[in-house]
Short mmCIF file of C-alpha atoms in Angstrom, two decimals:
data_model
loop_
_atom_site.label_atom_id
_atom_site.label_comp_id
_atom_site.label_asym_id
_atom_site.label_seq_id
_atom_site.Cartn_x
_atom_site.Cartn_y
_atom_site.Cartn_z
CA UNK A 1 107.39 79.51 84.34
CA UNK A 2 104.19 81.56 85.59
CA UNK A 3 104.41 84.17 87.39
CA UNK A 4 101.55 84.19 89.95
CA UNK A 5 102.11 88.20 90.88
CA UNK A 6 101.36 89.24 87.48
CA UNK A 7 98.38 87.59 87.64
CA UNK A 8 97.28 88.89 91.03
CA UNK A 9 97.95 92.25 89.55
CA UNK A 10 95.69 92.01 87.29
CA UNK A 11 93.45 90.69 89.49
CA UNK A 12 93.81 93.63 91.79
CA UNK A 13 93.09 95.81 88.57
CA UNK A 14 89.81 94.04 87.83
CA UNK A 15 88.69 94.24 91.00
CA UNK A 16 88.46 98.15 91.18
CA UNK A 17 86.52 97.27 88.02
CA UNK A 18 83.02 95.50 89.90
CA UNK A 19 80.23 96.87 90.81
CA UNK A 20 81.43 96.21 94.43
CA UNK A 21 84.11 98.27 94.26
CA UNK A 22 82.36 101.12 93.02
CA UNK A 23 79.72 100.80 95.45
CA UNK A 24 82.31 101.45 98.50
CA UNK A 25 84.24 103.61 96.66
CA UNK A 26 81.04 105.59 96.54
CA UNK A 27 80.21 104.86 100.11
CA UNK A 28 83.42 106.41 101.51
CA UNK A 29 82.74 109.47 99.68
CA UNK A 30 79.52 109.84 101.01
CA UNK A 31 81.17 109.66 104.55
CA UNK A 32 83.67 112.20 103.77
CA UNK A 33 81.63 114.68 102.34
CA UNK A 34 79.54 114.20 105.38
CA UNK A 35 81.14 116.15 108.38
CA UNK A 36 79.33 113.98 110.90
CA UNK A 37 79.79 110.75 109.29
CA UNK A 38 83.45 111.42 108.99
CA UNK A 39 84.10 112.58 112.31
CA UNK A 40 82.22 109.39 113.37
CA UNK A 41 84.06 107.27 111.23
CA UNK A 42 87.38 108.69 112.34
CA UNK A 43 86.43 108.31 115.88
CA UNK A 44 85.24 104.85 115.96
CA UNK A 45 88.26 103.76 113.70
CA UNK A 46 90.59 105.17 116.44
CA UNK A 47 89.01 103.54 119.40
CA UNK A 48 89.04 99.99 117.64
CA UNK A 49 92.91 100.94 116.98
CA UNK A 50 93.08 101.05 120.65
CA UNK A 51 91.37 98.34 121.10
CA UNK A 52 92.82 96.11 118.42
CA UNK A 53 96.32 97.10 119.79
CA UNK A 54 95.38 96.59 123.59
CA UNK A 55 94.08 92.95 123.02
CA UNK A 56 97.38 92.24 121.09
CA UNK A 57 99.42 93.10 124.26
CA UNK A 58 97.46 91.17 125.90
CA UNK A 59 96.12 93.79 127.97
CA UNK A 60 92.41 94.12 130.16
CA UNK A 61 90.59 96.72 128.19
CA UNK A 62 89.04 99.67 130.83
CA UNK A 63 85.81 99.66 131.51
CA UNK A 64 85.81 103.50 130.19
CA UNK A 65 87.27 102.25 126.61
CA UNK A 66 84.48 99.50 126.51
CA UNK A 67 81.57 102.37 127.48
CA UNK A 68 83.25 104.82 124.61
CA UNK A 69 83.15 101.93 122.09
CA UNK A 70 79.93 100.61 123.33
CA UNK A 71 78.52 104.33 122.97
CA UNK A 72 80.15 104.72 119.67
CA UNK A 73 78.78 101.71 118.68
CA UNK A 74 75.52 102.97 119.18
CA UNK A 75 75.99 106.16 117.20
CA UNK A 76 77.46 104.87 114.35
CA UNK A 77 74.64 102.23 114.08
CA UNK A 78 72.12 105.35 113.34
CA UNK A 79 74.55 107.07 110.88
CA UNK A 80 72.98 105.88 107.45
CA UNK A 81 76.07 106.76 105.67
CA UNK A 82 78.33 104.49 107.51
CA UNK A 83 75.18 101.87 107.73
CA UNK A 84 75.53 102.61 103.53
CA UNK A 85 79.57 102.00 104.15
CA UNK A 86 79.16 98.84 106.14
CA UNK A 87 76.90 97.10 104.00
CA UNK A 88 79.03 98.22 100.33
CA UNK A 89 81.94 96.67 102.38
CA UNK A 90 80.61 93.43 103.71
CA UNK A 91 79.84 93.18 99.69
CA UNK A 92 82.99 93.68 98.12
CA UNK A 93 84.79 91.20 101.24
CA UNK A 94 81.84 88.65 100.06
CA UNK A 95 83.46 88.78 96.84
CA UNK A 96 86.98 88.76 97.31
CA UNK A 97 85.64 85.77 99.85
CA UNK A 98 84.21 84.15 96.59
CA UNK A 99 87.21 84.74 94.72
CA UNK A 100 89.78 83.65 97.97
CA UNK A 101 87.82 79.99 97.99
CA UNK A 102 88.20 79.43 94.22
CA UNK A 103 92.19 80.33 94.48
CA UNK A 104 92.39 78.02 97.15
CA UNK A 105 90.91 75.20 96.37
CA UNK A 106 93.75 73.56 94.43
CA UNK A 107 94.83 73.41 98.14
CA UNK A 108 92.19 72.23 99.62
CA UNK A 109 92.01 69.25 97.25
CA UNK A 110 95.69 68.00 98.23
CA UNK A 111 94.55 67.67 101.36
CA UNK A 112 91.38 65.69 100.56
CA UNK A 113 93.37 62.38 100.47
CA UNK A 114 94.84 62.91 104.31
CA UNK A 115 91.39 63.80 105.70
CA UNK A 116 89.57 61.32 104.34
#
């Protein structure tokens, strides 16, 4: 019988083996080792937390929490090392996009009988 996790292990160890991978691993250094950056980082990461955990509850978000992210927002949009973050991550997520289609398209093509 196969054994699908050992598989995804070793997926999980190539992975950390791309280019894509290194390129955010990179990024997130570059964050850290920049005091602004990282404060930044930490900051916006906590109010989308909030955020994240108020919408779950169902709950209005203030219009103070909206201004703070808004303004956040704003900052972190002229912070080229979390620009540099954003953009290594939205490549690595392409790719494990890539790789999430091909895994599930012996899925997709049970269904192709029902749909059409």
């Amino acid at each position: 019988m196969v054994n699908i996790f050992d598989t995804t292990n070793q997926l999980a160890s190539e992975l950390q083996e791309i280019d894509e991978f290194s390129g955010l691993k990179e990024a997130i250094e570059g964050v850290k080792n920049n005091a602004e950056s990282n404060a930044l980082f930490k900051e916006m990461d906590k109010v989308q937390n909030t955020i994240v955990i108020a919408q779950s509850k169902g709950e209005d978000l203030s219009q103070e929490l909206q201004d703070e992210y808004k303004n956040l927002n704003e900052k972190v949009q002229q912070d080229p090392q979390i620009l540099n973050l954003l953009q290594a991550e939205q490549g690595l997520y392409g790719t494990i996009e890539e790789v999430q289609k091909i895994i599930t398209q012996p899925i997709n093509d049970l269904y192709k009988g029902l749909r059409n």
